[in-house]
PDB file of C-alpha atoms in Angstrom:
ATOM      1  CA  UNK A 272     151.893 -98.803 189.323  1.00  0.00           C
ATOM      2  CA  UNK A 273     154.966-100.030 190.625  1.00  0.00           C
ATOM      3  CA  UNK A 274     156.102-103.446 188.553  1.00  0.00           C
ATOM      4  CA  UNK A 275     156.199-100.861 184.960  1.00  0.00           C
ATOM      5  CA  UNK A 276     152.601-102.858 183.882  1.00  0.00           C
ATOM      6  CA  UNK A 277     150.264-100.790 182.185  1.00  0.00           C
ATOM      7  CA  UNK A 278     146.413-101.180 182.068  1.00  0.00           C
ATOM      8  CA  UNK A 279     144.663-100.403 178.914  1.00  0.00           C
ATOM      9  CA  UNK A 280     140.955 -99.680 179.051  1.00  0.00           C
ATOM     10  CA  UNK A 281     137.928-101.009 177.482  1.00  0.00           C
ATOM     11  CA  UNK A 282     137.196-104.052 175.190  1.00  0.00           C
ATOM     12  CA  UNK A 283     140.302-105.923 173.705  1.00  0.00           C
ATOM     13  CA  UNK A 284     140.675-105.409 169.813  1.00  0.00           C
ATOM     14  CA  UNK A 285     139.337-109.165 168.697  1.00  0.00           C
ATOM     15  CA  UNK A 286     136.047-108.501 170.628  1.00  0.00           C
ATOM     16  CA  UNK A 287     135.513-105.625 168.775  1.00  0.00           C
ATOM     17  CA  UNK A 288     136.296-107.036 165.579  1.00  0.00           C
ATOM     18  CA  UNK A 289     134.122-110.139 166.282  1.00  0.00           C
ATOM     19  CA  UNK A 290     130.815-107.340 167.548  1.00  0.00           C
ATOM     20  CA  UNK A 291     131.202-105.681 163.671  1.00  0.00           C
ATOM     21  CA  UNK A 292     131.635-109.398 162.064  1.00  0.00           C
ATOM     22  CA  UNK A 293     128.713-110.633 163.975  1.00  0.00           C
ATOM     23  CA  UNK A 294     126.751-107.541 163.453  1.00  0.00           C
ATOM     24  CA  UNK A 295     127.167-107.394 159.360  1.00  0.00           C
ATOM     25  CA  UNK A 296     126.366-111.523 159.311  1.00  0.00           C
ATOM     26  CA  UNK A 297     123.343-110.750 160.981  1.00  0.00           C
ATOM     27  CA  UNK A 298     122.194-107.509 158.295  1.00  0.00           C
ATOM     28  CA  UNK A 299     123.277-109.555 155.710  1.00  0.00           C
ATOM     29  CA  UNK A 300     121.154-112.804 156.667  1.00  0.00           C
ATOM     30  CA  UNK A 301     117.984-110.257 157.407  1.00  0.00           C
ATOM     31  CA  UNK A 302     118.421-108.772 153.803  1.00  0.00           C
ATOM     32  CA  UNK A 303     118.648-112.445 152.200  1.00  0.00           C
ATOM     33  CA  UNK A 304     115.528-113.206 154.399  1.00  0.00           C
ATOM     34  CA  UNK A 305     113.878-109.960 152.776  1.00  0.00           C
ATOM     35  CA  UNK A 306     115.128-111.203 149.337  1.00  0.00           C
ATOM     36  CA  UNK A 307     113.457-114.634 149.625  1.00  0.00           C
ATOM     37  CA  UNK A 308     110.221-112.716 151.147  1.00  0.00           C
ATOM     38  CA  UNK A 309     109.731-110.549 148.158  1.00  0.00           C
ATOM     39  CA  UNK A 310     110.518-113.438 145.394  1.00  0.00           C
ATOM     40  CA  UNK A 311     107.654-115.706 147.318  1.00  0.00           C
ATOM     41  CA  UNK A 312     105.583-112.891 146.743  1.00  0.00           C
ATOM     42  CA  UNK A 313     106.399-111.650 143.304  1.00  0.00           C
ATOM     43  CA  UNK A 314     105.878-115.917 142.778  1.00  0.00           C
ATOM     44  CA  UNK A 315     102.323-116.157 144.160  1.00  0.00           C
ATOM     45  CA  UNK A 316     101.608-112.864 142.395  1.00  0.00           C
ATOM     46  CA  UNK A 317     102.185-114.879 138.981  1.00  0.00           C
ATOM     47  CA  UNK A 318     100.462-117.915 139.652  1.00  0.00           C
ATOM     48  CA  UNK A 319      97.294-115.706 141.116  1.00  0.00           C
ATOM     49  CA  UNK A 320      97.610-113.753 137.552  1.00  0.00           C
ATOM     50  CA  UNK A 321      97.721-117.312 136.001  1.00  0.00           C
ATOM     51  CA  UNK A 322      94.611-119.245 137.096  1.00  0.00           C
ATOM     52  CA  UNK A 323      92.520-115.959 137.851  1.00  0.00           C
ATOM     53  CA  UNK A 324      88.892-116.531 136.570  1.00  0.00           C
ATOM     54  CA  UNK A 325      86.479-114.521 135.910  1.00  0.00           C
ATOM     55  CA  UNK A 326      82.845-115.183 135.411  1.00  0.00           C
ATOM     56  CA  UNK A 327      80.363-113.756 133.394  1.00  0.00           C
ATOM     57  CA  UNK A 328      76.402-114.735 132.935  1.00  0.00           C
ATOM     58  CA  UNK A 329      74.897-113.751 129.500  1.00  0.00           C
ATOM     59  CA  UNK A 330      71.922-114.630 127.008  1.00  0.00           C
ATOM     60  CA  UNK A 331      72.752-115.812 123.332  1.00  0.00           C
ATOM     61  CA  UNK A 332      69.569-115.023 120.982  1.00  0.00           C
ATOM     62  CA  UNK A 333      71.674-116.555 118.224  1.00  0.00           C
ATOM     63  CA  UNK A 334      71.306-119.965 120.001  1.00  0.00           C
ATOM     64  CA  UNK A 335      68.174-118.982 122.196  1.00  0.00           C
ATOM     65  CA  UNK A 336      70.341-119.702 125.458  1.00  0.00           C
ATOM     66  CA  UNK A 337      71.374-118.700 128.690  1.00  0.00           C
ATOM     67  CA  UNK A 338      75.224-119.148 129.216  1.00  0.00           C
ATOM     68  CA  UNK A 339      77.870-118.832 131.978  1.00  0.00           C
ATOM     69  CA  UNK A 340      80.946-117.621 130.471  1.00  0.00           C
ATOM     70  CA  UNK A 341      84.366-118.563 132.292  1.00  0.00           C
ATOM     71  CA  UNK A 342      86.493-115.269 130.335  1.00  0.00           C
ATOM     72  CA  UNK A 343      89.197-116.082 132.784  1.00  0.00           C
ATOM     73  CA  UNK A 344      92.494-117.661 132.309  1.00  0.00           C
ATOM     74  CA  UNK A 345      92.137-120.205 135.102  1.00  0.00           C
ATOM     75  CA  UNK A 346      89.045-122.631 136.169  1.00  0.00           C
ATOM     76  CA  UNK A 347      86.102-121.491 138.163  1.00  0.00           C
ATOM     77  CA  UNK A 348      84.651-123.781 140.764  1.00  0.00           C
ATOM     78  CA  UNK A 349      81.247-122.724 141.205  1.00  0.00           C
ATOM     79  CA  UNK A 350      80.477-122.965 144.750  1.00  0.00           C
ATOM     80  CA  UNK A 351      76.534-120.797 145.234  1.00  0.00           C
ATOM     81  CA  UNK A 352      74.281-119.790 142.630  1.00  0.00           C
ATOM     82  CA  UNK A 353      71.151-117.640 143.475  1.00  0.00           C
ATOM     83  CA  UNK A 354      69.074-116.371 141.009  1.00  0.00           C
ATOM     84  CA  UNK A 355      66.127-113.194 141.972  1.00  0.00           C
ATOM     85  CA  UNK A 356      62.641-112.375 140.037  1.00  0.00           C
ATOM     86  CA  UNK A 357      61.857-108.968 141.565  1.00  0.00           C
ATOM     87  CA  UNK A 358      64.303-109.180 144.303  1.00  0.00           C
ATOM     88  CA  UNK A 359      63.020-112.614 145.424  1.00  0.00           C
ATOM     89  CA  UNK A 360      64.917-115.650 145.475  1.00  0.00           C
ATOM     90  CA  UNK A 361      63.839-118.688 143.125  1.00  0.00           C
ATOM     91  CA  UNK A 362      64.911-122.008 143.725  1.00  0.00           C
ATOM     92  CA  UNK A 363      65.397-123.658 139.931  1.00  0.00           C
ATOM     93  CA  UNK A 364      64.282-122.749 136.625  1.00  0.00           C
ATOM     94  CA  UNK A 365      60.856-124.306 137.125  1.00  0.00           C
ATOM     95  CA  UNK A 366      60.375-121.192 140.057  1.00  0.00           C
ATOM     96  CA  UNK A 367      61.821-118.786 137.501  1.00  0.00           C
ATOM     97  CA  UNK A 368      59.964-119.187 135.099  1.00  0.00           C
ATOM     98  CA  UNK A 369      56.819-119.436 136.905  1.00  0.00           C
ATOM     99  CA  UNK A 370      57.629-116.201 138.581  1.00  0.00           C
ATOM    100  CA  UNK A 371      57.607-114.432 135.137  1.00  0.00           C
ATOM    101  CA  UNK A 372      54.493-116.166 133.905  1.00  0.00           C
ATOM    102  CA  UNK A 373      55.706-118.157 131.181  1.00  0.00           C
ATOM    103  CA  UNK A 374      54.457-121.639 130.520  1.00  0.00           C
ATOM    104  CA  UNK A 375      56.023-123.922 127.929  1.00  0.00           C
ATOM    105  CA  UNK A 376      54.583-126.787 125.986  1.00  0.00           C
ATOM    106  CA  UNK A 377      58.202-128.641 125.957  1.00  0.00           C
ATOM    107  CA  UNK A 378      60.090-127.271 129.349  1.00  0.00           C
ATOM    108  CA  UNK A 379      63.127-126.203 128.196  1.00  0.00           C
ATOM    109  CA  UNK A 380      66.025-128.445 128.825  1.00  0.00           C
ATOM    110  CA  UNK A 381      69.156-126.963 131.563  1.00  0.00           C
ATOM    111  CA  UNK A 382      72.460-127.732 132.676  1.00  0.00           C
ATOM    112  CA  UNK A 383      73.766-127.764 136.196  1.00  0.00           C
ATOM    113  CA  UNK A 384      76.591-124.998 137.275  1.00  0.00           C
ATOM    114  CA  UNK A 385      75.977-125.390 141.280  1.00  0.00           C
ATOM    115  CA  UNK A 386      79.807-127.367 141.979  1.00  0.00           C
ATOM    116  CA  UNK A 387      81.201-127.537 138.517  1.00  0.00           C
ATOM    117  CA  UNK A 388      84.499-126.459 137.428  1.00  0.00           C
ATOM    118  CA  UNK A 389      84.304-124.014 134.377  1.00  0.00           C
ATOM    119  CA  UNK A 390      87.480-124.303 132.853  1.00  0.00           C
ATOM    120  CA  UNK A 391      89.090-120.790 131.590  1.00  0.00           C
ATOM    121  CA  UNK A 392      87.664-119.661 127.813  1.00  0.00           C
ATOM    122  CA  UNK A 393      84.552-122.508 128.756  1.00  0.00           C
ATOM    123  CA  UNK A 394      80.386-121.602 128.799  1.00  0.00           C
ATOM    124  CA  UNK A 395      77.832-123.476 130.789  1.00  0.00           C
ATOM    125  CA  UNK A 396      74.433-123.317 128.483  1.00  0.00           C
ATOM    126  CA  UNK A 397      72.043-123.222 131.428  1.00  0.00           C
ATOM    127  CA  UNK A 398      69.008-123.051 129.365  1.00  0.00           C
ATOM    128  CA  UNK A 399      68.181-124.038 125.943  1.00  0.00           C
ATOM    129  CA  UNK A 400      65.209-122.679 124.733  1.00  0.00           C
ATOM    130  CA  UNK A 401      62.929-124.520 122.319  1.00  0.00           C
ATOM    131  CA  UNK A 402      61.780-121.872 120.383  1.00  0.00           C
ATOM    132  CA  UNK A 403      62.328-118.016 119.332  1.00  0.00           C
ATOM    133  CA  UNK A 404      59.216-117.555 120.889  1.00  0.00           C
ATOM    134  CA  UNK A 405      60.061-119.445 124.058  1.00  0.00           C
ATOM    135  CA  UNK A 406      63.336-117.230 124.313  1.00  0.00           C
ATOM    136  CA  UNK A 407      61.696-113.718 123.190  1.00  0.00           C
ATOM    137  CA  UNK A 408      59.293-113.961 125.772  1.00  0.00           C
ATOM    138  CA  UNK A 409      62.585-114.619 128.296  1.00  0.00           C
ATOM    139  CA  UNK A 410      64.514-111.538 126.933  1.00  0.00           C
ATOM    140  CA  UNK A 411      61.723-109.402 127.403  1.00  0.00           C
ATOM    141  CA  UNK A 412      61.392-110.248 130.853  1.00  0.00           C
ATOM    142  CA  UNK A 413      65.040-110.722 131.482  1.00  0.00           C
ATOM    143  CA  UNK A 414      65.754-107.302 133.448  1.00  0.00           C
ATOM    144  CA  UNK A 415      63.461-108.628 136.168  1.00  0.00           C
ATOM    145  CA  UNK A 416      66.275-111.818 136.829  1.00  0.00           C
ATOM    146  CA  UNK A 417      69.222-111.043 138.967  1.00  0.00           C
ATOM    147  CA  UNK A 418      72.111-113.502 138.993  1.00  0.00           C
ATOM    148  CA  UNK A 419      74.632-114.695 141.939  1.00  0.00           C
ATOM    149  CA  UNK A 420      77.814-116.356 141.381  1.00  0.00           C
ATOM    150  CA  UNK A 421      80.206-117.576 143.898  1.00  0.00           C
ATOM    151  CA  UNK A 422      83.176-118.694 142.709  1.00  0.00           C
ATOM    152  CA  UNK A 423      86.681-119.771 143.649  1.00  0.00           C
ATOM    153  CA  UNK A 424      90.348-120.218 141.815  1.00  0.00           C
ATOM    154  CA  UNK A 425      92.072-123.455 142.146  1.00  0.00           C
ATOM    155  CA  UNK A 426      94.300-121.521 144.783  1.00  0.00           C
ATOM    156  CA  UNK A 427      91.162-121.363 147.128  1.00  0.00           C
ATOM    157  CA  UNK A 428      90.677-117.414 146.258  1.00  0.00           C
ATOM    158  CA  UNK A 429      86.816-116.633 145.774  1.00  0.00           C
ATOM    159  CA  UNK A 430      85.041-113.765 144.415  1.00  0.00           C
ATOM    160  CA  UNK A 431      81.018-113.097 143.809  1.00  0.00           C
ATOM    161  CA  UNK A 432      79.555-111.904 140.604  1.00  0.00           C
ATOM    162  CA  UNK A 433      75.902-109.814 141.392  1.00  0.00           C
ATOM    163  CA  UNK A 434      74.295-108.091 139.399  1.00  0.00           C
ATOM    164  CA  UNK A 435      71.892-106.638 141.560  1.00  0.00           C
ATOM    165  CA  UNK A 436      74.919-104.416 142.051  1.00  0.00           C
ATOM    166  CA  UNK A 437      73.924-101.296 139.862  1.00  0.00           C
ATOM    167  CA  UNK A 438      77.737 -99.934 139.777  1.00  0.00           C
ATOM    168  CA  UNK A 439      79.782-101.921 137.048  1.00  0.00           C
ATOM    169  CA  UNK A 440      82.968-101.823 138.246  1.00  0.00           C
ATOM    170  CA  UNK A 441      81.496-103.754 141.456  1.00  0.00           C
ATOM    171  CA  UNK A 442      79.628-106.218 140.316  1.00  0.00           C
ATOM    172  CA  UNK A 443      82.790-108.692 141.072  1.00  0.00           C
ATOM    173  CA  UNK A 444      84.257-108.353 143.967  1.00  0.00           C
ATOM    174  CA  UNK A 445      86.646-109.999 146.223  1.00  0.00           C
ATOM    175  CA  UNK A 446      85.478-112.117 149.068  1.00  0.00           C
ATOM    176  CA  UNK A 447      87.195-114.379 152.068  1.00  0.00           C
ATOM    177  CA  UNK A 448      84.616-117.179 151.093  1.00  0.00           C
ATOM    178  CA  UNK A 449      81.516-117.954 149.174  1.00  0.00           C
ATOM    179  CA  UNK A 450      78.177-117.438 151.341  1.00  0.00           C
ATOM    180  CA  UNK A 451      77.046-120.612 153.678  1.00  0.00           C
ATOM    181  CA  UNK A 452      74.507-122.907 152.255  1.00  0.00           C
ATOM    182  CA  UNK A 453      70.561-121.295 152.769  1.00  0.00           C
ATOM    183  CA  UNK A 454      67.057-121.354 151.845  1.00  0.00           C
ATOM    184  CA  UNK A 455      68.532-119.034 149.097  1.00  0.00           C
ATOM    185  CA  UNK A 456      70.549-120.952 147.009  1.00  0.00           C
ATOM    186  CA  UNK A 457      69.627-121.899 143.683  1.00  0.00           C
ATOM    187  CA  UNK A 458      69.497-125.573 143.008  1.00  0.00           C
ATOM    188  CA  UNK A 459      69.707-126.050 139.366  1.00  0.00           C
ATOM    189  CA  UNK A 460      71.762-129.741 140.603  1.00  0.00           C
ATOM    190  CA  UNK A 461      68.363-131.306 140.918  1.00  0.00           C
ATOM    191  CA  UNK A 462      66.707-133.305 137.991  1.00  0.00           C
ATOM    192  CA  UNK A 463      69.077-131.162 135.931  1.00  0.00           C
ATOM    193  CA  UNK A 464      70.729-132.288 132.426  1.00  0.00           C
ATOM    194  CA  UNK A 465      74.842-133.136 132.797  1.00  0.00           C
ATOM    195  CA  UNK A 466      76.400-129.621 131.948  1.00  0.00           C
ATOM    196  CA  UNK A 467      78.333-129.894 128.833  1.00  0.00           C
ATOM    197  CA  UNK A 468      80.746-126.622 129.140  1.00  0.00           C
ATOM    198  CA  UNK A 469      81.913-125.721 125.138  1.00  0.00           C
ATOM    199  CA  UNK A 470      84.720-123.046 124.232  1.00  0.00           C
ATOM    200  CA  UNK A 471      83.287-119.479 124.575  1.00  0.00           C
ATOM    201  CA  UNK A 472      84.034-118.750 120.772  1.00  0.00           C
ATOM    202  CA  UNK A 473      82.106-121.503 119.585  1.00  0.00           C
TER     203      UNK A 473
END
């Protein structure tokens, strides 16, 4: 062109620098984002792992009882209990035992687990009973009573113990929340004895 200017094509050399500045900024807040993702998880992970309970129904012959065992290390809030005599649900201990035939000239005494919080290495005795006799003639029946627990972590994470399950590495499993309230559930809460939870190793 006449005038000697000369026209140089494409972007100017401070746009181009500012495109690669704004570009690495941008990777570099994405990766601290990913960072702060991971450590929230690896966090939540931790806590889960610490207040993760875990329970466990059993009998004691030793003590003639029926326990609850929290072998957790966090508290278990009990939130459904329902309890089967050949595959049919009972409705308290009076209906259990009457399903197996037993009769009892001092009704042995129980403790509520229905909405209490089982603290981690605790036991719930449900059932004290009064005599070796009284609890013989309980063991021997004992394969024909199936057990329910719904239970949740103090971080709102539930799981159900059943053992009508017959394979052992399922009979706790996972669950997005504890059953709604039915003609099912077990209602030990009524005319029951305060539950007094004791350490497991007692």
């Amino acid at each position: 062109m006449d005038g000697g200017e000369t026209v140089t094509a494409g972007a100017p050399q401070g746009r181009r620098n500012w495109d690669v500045s704004a570009l690495i900024a941008a990777l570099i807040g994405l990766l601290a984002l990913c960072v702060s993702a991971y450590t929230a998880y690896i966090q939540r992970q931790q806590v889960r792992a610490q207040v993760w309970p875990y329970l466990e129904p059993g009998i004691s012959g030793s003590k003639r009882e029926i326990v609850l065992v929290n072998k957790g290390v966090g508290p278990a809030i009990v939130k459904s209990v329902r309890i089967y005599v050949d595959g049919k649900a009972q409705r308290d201990w009076s209906a259990v035992f009457s399903a197996l035939g037993m009769k009892f000239e001092h009704a042995p005494p129980f403790s509520t687990v229905f909405g209490v919080v089982i603290s981690a290495g605790d036991r719930i005795d449900q059932v004290l009973f009064q005599s070796v006799e009284d609890f013989n003639a309980y063991a021997h029946q004992a394969d024909r009573v199936e057990k329910m627990y719904c239970y949740c972590s103090s971080l709102s994470e539930c799981w159900i113990y059943d053992d009508r399950v017959t394979d052992p590495s399922r009979i706790t499993q996972p669950v997005d929340q504890c059953p709604a309230r039915s003609g099912d559930d077990f209602l030990d809460n009524v005319a029951a004895q305060a539950a007094t939870p004791s350490r497991d190793d007692d």
